[in-house]
Amino acid sequence: MLYSLAQKMMFQMDAEQAHDLALKSLKFTANSPLACGYSQALPSSPVKCMGISFPNPVGLAAGLDKNGEAIDAFHAMGFGFVEVGTVTPKPQAGNDKPRLFRLTKAKAIINRMGFNNKGVDNLVRNLQAKKTDILVGVNIGKNKDTPVEQGKEDYLICMDKVYPYAAYITVNISSPNTPGLRSMQYGALLDDLLASIKTKQSELTEKYRRYVPVALKIAPDLTVDEIESIALSLINNQFDAVIATNTTLSRDGVEGLTHGTEMGGLSGAPLTSASTLVIKQLAGFLDKKIPIIGVGGINTAQDALDKFDAGATLVQIYSGFIYQGPKLIKHIVNAYKAK
């Protein structure tokens, strides 16, 4: 009821203003009696993935809390883990506004944010300040003004700084909102990046005496051959996980809707089947050698179960969470426990 009232109010606002207000409110109320407005107890449903024991398989996808400002509030809601970011070495403003659009009839969102964030040093301070023991993954990217050919240096800078504080690290090369970024999903650029990440991981494991898994986040707009090629690169470079998928450039399912032709990545219900198909194809190529974290269009518990059935070990939610609220976490955990 409380979320429904808050949602009704925020849906009258500009999408990005509502997003910023929600994060500020969560940051203010976290670890206080006011957190009772969104706190909920969930049954224990532990899942082992990437060598980590997660209290339940439902995580918050990257993009909602880029700067790690409300981590403890999301813990109170019952998330099994939170992924913050995408973070870049230097702060950047992102693309021009407006850049975030709700397509309410389709339970979808289009964004062209462009990795707007306060930079990796600010994120590290927020990771150091969190008071709960929730597992936090950190999603890392490159600055817009860094040439693609030099992009791996940005990933290594971020990795070096967040490594001591992250449960796992996600390499994001699949956002459609940074020019040229998706080209890093292919061929020599991909192999060079993955090899460099694994070398850095080995160095940092020795330095901190702690192994932090690395995952790769991929796009849904890939051919079967491209998915197979990525899977082989992940296996060859001994990556710890793959996250499928990011937002899509397709506009299937939003034709004729207000904002349906806006540039950017589409997320939410129209992405459900495409994301699940990529997971199924990936699972076939990976042959259980590398776990899959499923994300994209999870709006109901059944959507999540379909991701698990397709081959995902964990799932993440974003747009579905915006439309359904914290109850979606509980519904998925209960359905997962019952399956």
XYZ file of C-alpha atoms in Angstrom:
339
model
C 0.000 0.000 0.000
C 2.740 2.460 0.975
C 4.680 1.741 -2.215
C 1.537 2.141 -4.313
C 0.946 5.597 -2.853
C 4.580 6.623 -3.349
C 4.577 5.266 -6.896
C 1.404 7.159 -7.777
C 3.014 10.387 -6.625
C 6.351 9.752 -8.341
C 4.746 8.693 -11.618
C 3.305 12.212 -11.825
C 6.880 13.547 -11.844
C 9.579 13.557 -14.504
C 11.126 10.068 -14.498
C 14.655 11.154 -13.602
C 13.475 13.593 -10.923
C 11.411 10.801 -9.367
C 14.414 8.460 -9.505
C 16.641 10.999 -7.753
C 13.990 11.740 -5.110
C 13.501 8.035 -4.402
C 17.235 7.454 -3.926
C 17.547 10.460 -1.616
C 14.605 9.219 0.433
C 16.046 5.716 0.695
C 19.453 7.069 1.690
C 17.844 9.249 4.388
C 15.651 6.492 5.835
C 18.128 3.584 5.689
C 19.117 2.134 9.063
C 16.425 4.190 10.811
C 12.910 3.451 12.148
C 11.571 4.990 8.930
C 12.896 1.978 7.014
C 9.842 0.065 8.282
C 7.987 1.573 5.332
C 9.805 -0.785 2.938
C 11.502 -3.427 5.098
C 10.381 -7.017 4.733
C 11.499 -10.374 6.047
C 12.097 -13.075 3.454
C 12.616 -16.822 3.868
C 16.181 -18.038 3.650
C 16.897 -19.347 0.161
C 20.696 -19.596 -0.124
C 22.260 -19.981 -3.564
C 25.914 -20.656 -4.374
C 27.258 -18.801 -7.402
C 30.785 -17.676 -8.360
C 31.964 -19.290 -5.128
C 29.780 -16.901 -3.128
C 26.849 -17.919 -0.932
C 23.965 -15.537 -1.645
C 21.119 -15.412 0.929
C 18.605 -15.519 -1.917
C 18.843 -15.408 -5.728
C 17.265 -11.975 -6.317
C 19.537 -8.981 -6.878
C 19.105 -5.345 -7.817
C 20.460 -4.736 -11.313
C 23.065 -2.077 -12.011
C 21.895 1.355 -13.050
C 19.377 2.103 -10.324
C 21.914 3.009 -7.625
C 24.906 4.044 -9.721
C 26.797 5.724 -6.875
C 25.965 3.235 -4.118
C 23.982 5.762 -2.098
C 21.135 3.567 -0.822
C 22.720 0.122 -0.452
C 21.475 -0.451 3.102
C 17.900 0.457 2.169
C 17.894 -2.187 -0.557
C 19.214 -4.670 1.983
C 16.182 -3.924 4.173
C 13.873 -4.715 1.247
C 15.238 -8.249 1.133
C 17.505 -8.221 -1.907
C 20.010 -11.076 -1.838
C 22.587 -8.755 -3.379
C 22.881 -5.334 -4.977
C 24.863 -4.339 -8.042
C 25.939 -0.686 -8.037
C 27.297 1.349 -10.948
C 27.988 1.591 -13.780
C 30.924 3.580 -12.410
C 33.726 5.181 -14.436
C 37.204 6.394 -13.411
C 36.245 10.066 -13.678
C 32.894 11.628 -12.771
C 30.755 12.372 -15.807
C 27.422 14.092 -16.323
C 26.084 11.641 -18.887
C 23.924 12.509 -21.859
C 21.683 15.548 -22.191
C 18.297 15.555 -20.439
C 15.606 14.369 -20.807
C 17.134 10.910 -20.971
C 14.818 8.633 -18.942
C 11.297 7.754 -20.091
C 8.530 5.584 -18.664
C 6.332 3.604 -21.040
C 3.778 2.683 -18.405
C 1.344 0.826 -20.671
C 4.134 -1.566 -21.653
C 5.695 -1.707 -18.155
C 8.884 -0.526 -19.822
C 11.569 2.134 -19.537
C 13.832 3.724 -22.143
C 17.038 5.328 -20.939
C 19.993 7.018 -22.565
C 21.680 8.074 -19.338
C 25.241 7.591 -20.614
C 26.986 6.299 -17.478
C 26.212 9.423 -15.432
C 28.012 8.927 -12.115
C 30.161 10.687 -9.537
C 33.263 8.649 -10.288
C 34.889 5.598 -8.756
C 36.437 7.384 -5.764
C 33.013 8.577 -4.611
C 31.613 5.065 -4.989
C 34.438 3.611 -2.906
C 33.597 6.036 -0.090
C 29.977 4.886 -0.173
C 31.013 1.231 -0.133
C 33.185 1.918 2.895
C 30.270 3.667 4.632
C 27.615 0.956 4.264
C 26.503 -0.500 7.601
C 24.952 -3.797 6.568
C 26.656 -6.962 5.335
C 24.754 -7.151 2.052
C 26.764 -8.501 -0.872
C 27.548 -5.715 -3.342
C 28.662 -6.229 -6.916
C 30.296 -3.302 -8.690
C 29.574 -2.646 -12.347
C 32.460 -0.862 -14.080
C 32.662 1.001 -17.391
C 34.735 3.430 -19.407
C 34.455 7.203 -19.617
C 32.773 8.540 -22.748
C 35.876 10.487 -23.795
C 38.158 7.451 -23.552
C 38.702 5.926 -27.025
C 37.401 2.368 -27.362
C 40.915 1.155 -28.217
C 42.098 2.415 -24.805
C 38.918 1.426 -22.990
C 40.432 -1.457 -21.072
C 42.590 0.987 -19.096
C 39.441 2.551 -17.616
C 38.156 -0.879 -16.587
C 41.466 -1.721 -14.926
C 41.526 1.604 -13.028
C 38.038 0.981 -11.659
C 38.800 -2.645 -10.867
C 41.905 -1.694 -8.919
C 39.965 0.764 -6.753
C 36.811 -1.237 -6.006
C 38.402 -4.664 -5.588
C 38.780 -4.565 -1.776
C 35.101 -3.667 -1.296
C 33.254 -5.651 -3.974
C 31.675 -9.094 -3.644
C 32.128 -9.396 -7.414
C 32.933 -7.060 -10.306
C 30.943 -6.734 -13.536
C 32.546 -5.554 -16.762
C 29.912 -3.595 -18.683
C 30.584 -3.470 -22.425
C 26.946 -3.710 -23.474
C 25.307 -0.373 -22.718
C 23.924 1.160 -25.922
C 24.375 4.686 -24.571
C 28.170 5.089 -24.773
C 29.361 5.454 -28.386
C 31.308 2.437 -29.626
C 31.093 0.533 -26.334
C 29.286 -2.504 -27.723
C 32.104 -3.042 -30.250
C 34.137 -4.359 -27.294
C 31.898 -7.459 -27.271
C 33.599 -8.837 -30.364
C 36.834 -10.438 -31.542
C 40.272 -9.215 -30.546
C 38.967 -6.288 -28.472
C 36.953 -8.683 -26.305
C 39.727 -11.240 -25.859
C 42.259 -8.528 -25.003
C 39.895 -6.991 -22.439
C 38.987 -10.297 -20.785
C 42.632 -11.412 -20.621
C 43.670 -8.075 -19.100
C 40.874 -8.269 -16.515
C 41.924 -11.783 -15.496
C 45.576 -10.739 -15.205
C 44.567 -7.823 -12.976
C 42.344 -10.146 -10.948
C 45.310 -12.442 -10.282
C 47.464 -9.503 -9.190
C 44.787 -8.167 -6.848
C 44.015 -11.607 -5.426
C 47.645 -11.914 -4.388
C 47.739 -8.340 -3.059
C 44.603 -8.617 -0.918
C 44.642 -12.380 -0.279
C 41.031 -12.396 -1.470
C 39.487 -13.672 -4.699
C 36.811 -11.378 -6.149
C 34.947 -12.961 -9.082
C 34.559 -11.106 -12.383
C 31.482 -11.185 -14.623
C 30.771 -9.868 -18.121
C 27.468 -8.137 -18.955
C 26.277 -8.626 -22.517
C 23.588 -7.176 -24.781
C 20.410 -8.908 -25.945
C 20.953 -7.692 -29.513
C 23.333 -10.473 -30.529
C 23.205 -13.200 -33.164
C 23.568 -16.850 -32.174
C 27.076 -16.864 -33.673
C 28.024 -13.803 -31.620
C 26.679 -15.407 -28.449
C 28.696 -18.542 -29.161
C 31.846 -16.472 -29.754
C 31.374 -14.590 -26.470
C 30.754 -17.861 -24.619
C 34.001 -19.327 -25.949
C 35.929 -16.195 -24.953
C 34.471 -16.391 -21.447
C 35.461 -20.040 -21.124
C 38.933 -19.509 -22.574
C 39.593 -16.605 -20.225
C 38.084 -18.410 -17.220
C 35.595 -15.683 -16.371
C 33.511 -16.324 -13.273
C 30.052 -15.408 -14.616
C 28.106 -13.716 -17.396
C 25.152 -11.359 -16.933
C 22.483 -11.566 -19.629
C 21.205 -9.117 -20.611
C 21.515 -5.355 -20.773
C 18.865 -3.147 -22.414
C 17.837 -3.554 -26.058
C 17.828 -1.289 -29.094
C 14.741 -3.100 -30.398
C 11.383 -1.344 -30.141
C 9.272 -4.478 -30.427
C 6.336 -4.205 -28.056
C 6.331 -0.420 -27.715
C 5.251 0.572 -31.214
C 2.916 3.552 -31.178
C 3.377 4.313 -27.494
C 4.314 7.730 -26.142
C 8.152 7.869 -25.904
C 8.347 4.572 -27.829
C 10.674 6.069 -30.453
C 13.082 7.739 -28.008
C 16.740 6.826 -28.484
C 18.360 4.648 -25.848
C 18.091 1.217 -24.283
C 14.679 -0.357 -23.724
C 14.114 -2.367 -20.555
C 11.101 -3.931 -18.883
C 8.385 -6.307 -20.057
C 9.103 -6.004 -23.826
C 12.590 -7.417 -23.190
C 11.413 -10.507 -21.265
C 11.418 -13.153 -23.989
C 14.493 -11.840 -25.831
C 16.579 -11.885 -22.660
C 15.386 -15.357 -21.709
C 16.273 -16.638 -25.186
C 19.819 -15.263 -24.902
C 20.159 -16.996 -21.519
C 19.008 -20.294 -23.007
C 21.416 -19.987 -25.943
C 24.288 -19.000 -23.654
C 23.576 -21.931 -21.353
C 23.860 -24.291 -24.302
C 27.251 -22.935 -25.322
C 28.628 -22.612 -21.787
C 27.595 -26.160 -20.798
C 27.528 -25.228 -17.079
C 31.189 -24.180 -17.138
C 30.256 -20.602 -16.196
C 27.140 -19.465 -14.291
C 24.625 -17.035 -15.779
C 22.943 -14.161 -13.957
C 19.635 -13.461 -15.674
C 18.224 -9.971 -16.052
C 15.795 -8.322 -18.441
C 12.025 -7.947 -18.259
C 11.402 -9.723 -14.961
C 8.012 -8.332 -14.001
C 6.549 -11.367 -12.225
C 7.760 -14.376 -10.272
C 7.033 -16.529 -13.339
C 9.342 -14.362 -15.446
C 12.112 -15.107 -12.951
C 11.329 -18.835 -12.922
C 11.568 -18.820 -16.720
C 15.059 -17.298 -16.412
C 16.068 -20.032 -13.954
C 14.643 -22.708 -16.242
C 16.601 -21.230 -19.171
C 19.854 -21.609 -17.241
C 20.266 -18.672 -14.852
C 21.590 -19.262 -11.335
C 20.723 -15.776 -10.042
C 18.418 -13.041 -11.331
C 18.403 -9.256 -11.123
C 15.504 -6.814 -11.387
C 15.237 -3.126 -12.265
C 12.247 -2.010 -14.354
C 9.994 -4.651 -12.790
C 11.042 -3.345 -9.387
C 10.072 0.203 -10.416
C 6.611 -0.967 -11.480
C 5.974 -3.621 -8.805
C 7.972 -2.449 -5.792
C 9.606 -4.581 -3.064
C 6.784 -7.149 -3.182
C 8.344 -8.465 -6.409
C 11.435 -9.574 -4.463
C 9.303 -11.573 -2.037
C 7.196 -13.113 -4.811
C 10.292 -14.336 -6.657
C 11.996 -15.708 -3.533
C 8.828 -17.540 -2.489
C 8.369 -18.993 -5.988
C 12.033 -20.014 -6.132
C 11.816 -21.731 -2.744
C 8.676 -23.573 -3.799
C 10.007 -24.841 -7.156
